[in-house]
Short mmCIF file of C-alpha atoms and ligand atoms in Angstrom, two decimals:
data_model
loop_
_atom_site.label_atom_id
_atom_site.label_comp_id
_atom_site.label_asym_id
_atom_site.label_seq_id
_atom_site.Cartn_x
_atom_site.Cartn_y
_atom_site.Cartn_z
CA MET G 1 -81.90 -91.73 186.70
CA LYS G 2 -82.79 -95.48 186.39
CA PRO G 3 -81.56 -97.47 183.61
CA THR G 4 -84.38 -97.18 180.90
CA VAL G 5 -85.14 -98.70 177.34
CA SER G 6 -87.59 -97.03 175.22
CA LEU G 7 -89.17 -99.44 172.52
CA THR G 8 -90.19 -97.79 169.17
CA PHE G 9 -92.26 -99.24 166.32
CA ASP G 10 -92.38 -97.95 162.97
CA ASP G 11 -95.01 -97.86 160.26
CA GLY G 12 -98.11 -99.20 162.09
CA LEU G 13 -97.39 -102.70 160.65
CA ALA G 14 -100.43 -105.06 161.40
CA CYS G 15 -97.92 -107.85 162.96
CA GLN G 16 -96.87 -105.37 165.58
CA LEU G 17 -100.40 -105.99 167.21
CA ASP G 18 -98.79 -109.33 168.53
CA ALA G 19 -95.92 -107.31 170.17
CA VAL G 20 -98.81 -105.30 171.75
CA LYS G 21 -100.50 -108.42 172.96
CA GLU G 22 -97.02 -109.65 174.78
CA LEU G 23 -96.63 -105.77 176.13
CA ASN G 24 -99.92 -105.91 177.36
CA LEU G 25 -99.63 -109.32 179.14
CA ARG G 26 -96.40 -107.69 180.82
CA ASN G 27 -97.77 -104.16 181.69
CA LEU G 28 -95.42 -102.63 179.50
CA LYS G 29 -95.80 -99.46 177.19
CA ALA G 30 -94.21 -98.79 174.02
CA THR G 31 -94.16 -96.26 171.16
CA PHE G 32 -95.76 -96.96 167.65
CA PHE G 33 -95.19 -94.21 165.01
CA LEU G 34 -97.70 -93.92 162.28
CA ALA G 35 -97.41 -92.05 159.03
CA THR G 36 -101.09 -90.31 158.42
CA GLY G 37 -101.22 -90.20 154.74
CA CYS G 38 -99.15 -93.00 153.05
CA PRO G 39 -100.65 -95.34 151.18
CA GLU G 40 -97.83 -97.93 151.38
CA TYR G 41 -98.21 -97.98 155.26
CA PRO G 42 -102.16 -98.03 155.82
CA TRP G 43 -103.36 -98.70 159.42
CA ASP G 44 -106.82 -99.34 161.06
CA LEU G 45 -107.69 -96.34 163.13
CA LYS G 46 -109.96 -98.25 165.34
CA THR G 47 -107.41 -100.96 166.01
CA TRP G 48 -104.73 -98.48 167.04
CA GLN G 49 -107.26 -96.40 169.09
CA GLU G 50 -107.68 -99.45 171.21
CA VAL G 51 -103.58 -99.65 171.65
CA SER G 52 -103.66 -96.07 172.41
CA LYS G 53 -105.89 -96.67 175.01
CA ASN G 54 -103.90 -99.59 176.51
CA GLY G 55 -101.73 -96.98 177.47
CA HIS G 56 -99.01 -96.89 174.71
CA GLU G 57 -97.43 -94.02 172.91
CA ILE G 58 -98.61 -92.87 169.48
CA GLY G 59 -96.18 -90.63 167.63
CA SER G 60 -95.73 -89.16 164.22
CA HIS G 61 -93.94 -90.68 161.24
CA SER G 62 -94.57 -87.92 158.90
CA VAL G 63 -97.73 -87.57 156.64
CA SER G 64 -96.30 -89.28 153.09
CA HIS G 65 -93.15 -90.95 154.34
CA GLU G 66 -91.34 -89.44 151.86
CA LYS G 67 -87.40 -89.16 151.92
CA ALA G 68 -86.11 -85.97 153.59
CA ALA G 69 -84.50 -84.81 150.25
CA SER G 70 -87.86 -85.37 148.18
CA MET G 71 -90.05 -83.60 150.74
CA ARG G 72 -91.84 -80.73 149.47
CA ASP G 73 -93.31 -79.26 152.80
CA PRO G 74 -91.45 -80.31 155.83
CA GLY G 75 -93.79 -77.97 158.07
CA PHE G 76 -96.89 -79.84 156.52
CA GLU G 77 -95.18 -83.14 157.18
CA THR G 78 -94.64 -82.47 160.79
CA LEU G 79 -97.50 -80.20 161.78
CA HIS G 80 -100.25 -81.81 159.95
CA SER G 81 -99.41 -85.49 161.02
CA LYS G 82 -99.45 -84.04 164.69
CA ARG G 83 -102.79 -82.44 164.39
CA THR G 84 -104.16 -85.46 162.45
CA LEU G 85 -103.29 -88.00 165.23
CA GLU G 86 -104.28 -85.69 167.91
CA LEU G 87 -107.78 -85.45 166.53
CA HIS G 88 -107.73 -89.39 165.91
CA PHE G 89 -106.40 -90.21 169.45
CA ASP G 90 -107.41 -87.25 171.69
CA ARG G 91 -104.26 -86.82 173.32
CA SER G 92 -101.10 -84.62 172.71
CA VAL G 93 -98.67 -86.05 170.07
CA LYS G 94 -95.15 -85.29 171.61
CA SER G 95 -92.61 -87.61 169.59
CA TYR G 96 -91.76 -87.65 166.05
CA CYS G 97 -89.87 -90.25 163.93
CA TYR G 98 -87.95 -89.37 160.73
CA ALA G 99 -88.72 -91.49 157.75
CA TYR G 100 -85.83 -93.75 156.61
CA THR G 101 -84.09 -92.36 159.77
CA ASP G 102 -82.94 -89.25 157.77
CA ALA G 103 -82.91 -86.23 159.94
CA PRO G 104 -81.19 -82.92 157.88
CA SER G 105 -81.27 -79.98 160.26
CA PHE G 106 -84.19 -78.30 158.28
CA LEU G 107 -86.48 -81.18 159.11
CA GLN G 108 -85.46 -81.12 162.88
CA GLU G 109 -85.98 -77.63 162.90
CA ALA G 110 -89.60 -78.13 161.42
CA ALA G 111 -90.16 -81.00 164.01
CA ARG G 112 -89.22 -78.56 166.53
CA LYS G 113 -91.44 -75.91 165.50
CA ALA G 114 -94.21 -78.15 165.32
CA GLY G 115 -94.07 -78.57 169.13
CA TYR G 116 -92.52 -82.16 169.44
CA SER G 117 -90.60 -82.52 172.45
CA GLN G 118 -88.15 -85.47 170.99
CA ALA G 119 -87.57 -87.03 167.75
CA ARG G 120 -86.28 -90.47 166.98
CA GLY G 121 -83.49 -90.16 164.28
CA GLY G 122 -81.32 -93.54 163.23
CA ARG G 123 -78.22 -95.51 163.41
CA VAL G 124 -76.25 -92.85 162.45
CA ALA G 125 -77.29 -89.82 164.42
CA ARG G 126 -74.77 -90.33 167.28
CA PRO G 127 -72.05 -92.96 167.38
CA ASP G 128 -72.75 -93.47 171.10
CA LYS G 129 -76.38 -95.01 171.32
CA TYR G 130 -76.40 -94.95 175.15
CA TYR G 131 -77.52 -91.50 176.61
CA VAL G 132 -76.02 -90.98 180.22
CA ARG G 133 -76.47 -88.51 182.89
CA GLY G 134 -74.55 -85.27 181.98
CA ASP G 135 -74.56 -85.83 178.17
CA ARG G 136 -76.27 -83.01 176.30
CA PRO G 137 -77.40 -84.81 173.44
CA ASN G 138 -79.81 -83.41 170.74
CA LEU G 139 -83.17 -84.79 171.64
CA MET G 140 -84.80 -83.86 168.22
CA ASN G 141 -82.25 -86.43 166.69
CA VAL G 142 -82.29 -89.37 169.15
CA THR G 143 -80.18 -92.45 167.91
CA CYS G 144 -81.24 -95.93 168.44
CA PHE G 145 -80.51 -99.66 167.91
CA HIS G 146 -82.23 -101.04 164.71
CA VAL G 147 -83.62 -104.26 165.77
CA GLY G 148 -83.80 -106.93 163.13
CA PRO G 149 -82.78 -110.45 162.53
CA GLU G 150 -79.02 -109.76 162.52
CA THR G 151 -78.84 -107.59 165.57
CA VAL G 152 -81.62 -108.92 167.90
CA LYS G 153 -79.17 -111.44 169.02
CA ASP G 154 -77.23 -108.74 170.80
CA SER G 155 -80.38 -107.82 173.10
CA GLY G 156 -78.69 -109.42 176.11
CA VAL G 157 -75.78 -106.93 175.81
CA TRP G 158 -77.50 -104.01 175.14
CA ALA G 159 -79.41 -104.59 178.36
CA LYS G 160 -76.12 -104.96 180.41
CA GLU G 161 -74.50 -102.09 178.93
CA THR G 162 -77.65 -99.93 179.81
CA VAL G 163 -77.37 -101.10 183.39
CA ARG G 164 -73.68 -100.78 183.74
CA ARG G 165 -73.90 -97.13 182.34
CA ASN G 166 -77.17 -96.22 183.95
CA ALA G 167 -78.17 -95.03 180.49
CA TRP G 168 -81.40 -94.35 178.32
CA LEU G 169 -81.31 -96.47 175.18
CA THR G 170 -83.94 -96.44 172.43
CA LEU G 171 -84.61 -99.60 170.07
CA MET G 172 -86.45 -99.45 166.69
CA PHE G 173 -88.65 -102.44 165.66
CA HIS G 174 -90.26 -102.94 162.28
CA GLY G 175 -91.70 -106.75 161.81
CA THR G 176 -92.28 -108.68 164.93
CA GLY G 177 -93.87 -112.22 163.89
CA ASP G 178 -94.32 -111.72 160.10
CA PRO G 179 -91.81 -113.20 157.90
CA GLN G 180 -92.83 -111.00 155.06
CA ALA G 181 -92.31 -107.81 157.04
CA TRP G 182 -89.03 -105.63 156.91
CA ASP G 183 -86.34 -106.53 159.29
CA ASN G 184 -88.74 -108.97 160.89
CA ILE G 185 -87.98 -110.62 164.45
CA SER G 186 -90.07 -113.47 165.73
CA LEU G 187 -92.25 -113.15 168.31
CA ASP G 188 -90.11 -115.49 170.46
CA GLN G 189 -87.04 -113.14 169.66
CA PHE G 190 -89.19 -110.29 171.03
CA LYS G 191 -90.10 -112.21 174.16
CA LYS G 192 -86.63 -112.92 174.77
CA LEU G 193 -85.54 -109.20 174.11
CA LEU G 194 -87.99 -108.19 176.93
CA ASP G 195 -86.67 -111.05 179.24
CA ASP G 196 -83.09 -109.60 178.73
CA PHE G 197 -84.03 -106.10 179.47
CA GLN G 198 -86.49 -106.94 182.57
CA GLY G 199 -84.06 -109.36 183.89
CA ALA G 200 -81.24 -107.14 183.92
CA GLY G 201 -83.47 -104.46 186.01
CA VAL G 202 -83.96 -101.93 182.98
CA ASP G 203 -87.32 -100.03 183.14
CA ILE G 204 -88.94 -100.18 179.70
CA LYS G 205 -90.91 -97.08 178.48
CA THR G 206 -92.58 -95.16 175.76
CA PHE G 207 -90.13 -92.97 173.88
CA ALA G 208 -91.60 -89.93 175.36
CA ASP G 209 -91.51 -91.39 179.09
CA GLY G 210 -87.84 -92.42 178.37
CA ALA G 211 -87.02 -89.24 177.14
CA ASP G 212 -88.42 -87.49 180.30
CA VAL G 213 -86.50 -89.81 182.77
CA TYR G 214 -83.35 -88.87 180.81
CA ARG G 215 -84.31 -84.97 181.04
CA ARG G 216 -84.96 -84.91 184.40
CA GLY G 217 -81.34 -86.79 184.87
ZN1 ZN L 1 -90.89 -95.94 158.26
#
């Protein structure tokens, strides 16, 4: 296994398209999680189809972006969003992302039944965020570092630790370059984060490809 980081972006925010540009310049691929029926997080189909054509992964972020506790139909949230995205993007959707990083076991089960191969949870899914060879973690609740203005300064440390432990690490992004967006980091901070990981010799991959590297050991 090579040290690998998966970059994951939530909610289909328009500002993330600037991050896409930077990734494309560097020929790097990332994962973007879209909710298929949430008015609070609209996204433009044509734009994101282009992102998908660039080789980035599109994953499901549920239909409604409801909290797990108030979700009426977990099967619908996981399966309908998957089918909708597969129709829109004409490729299979293998990665799920729990809204609010909230992944109770009934929702993990729904995601598994819907046919996802891996799902991203949150900060508390697992205390150790580095997945190393020989671990047997639950890939239906993969933990991650939450990238934001407070934490992005640690990217150099995360990169070095990924190499030291020969690990797979997942990062969660929201705003990139829009001060109004949730947990925004600037584009310069994003570029520095990429520099840190690339400089340390970490492979940068989509969530699905990172999980595959990890599964193969
Ligand atoms: Zn979200």
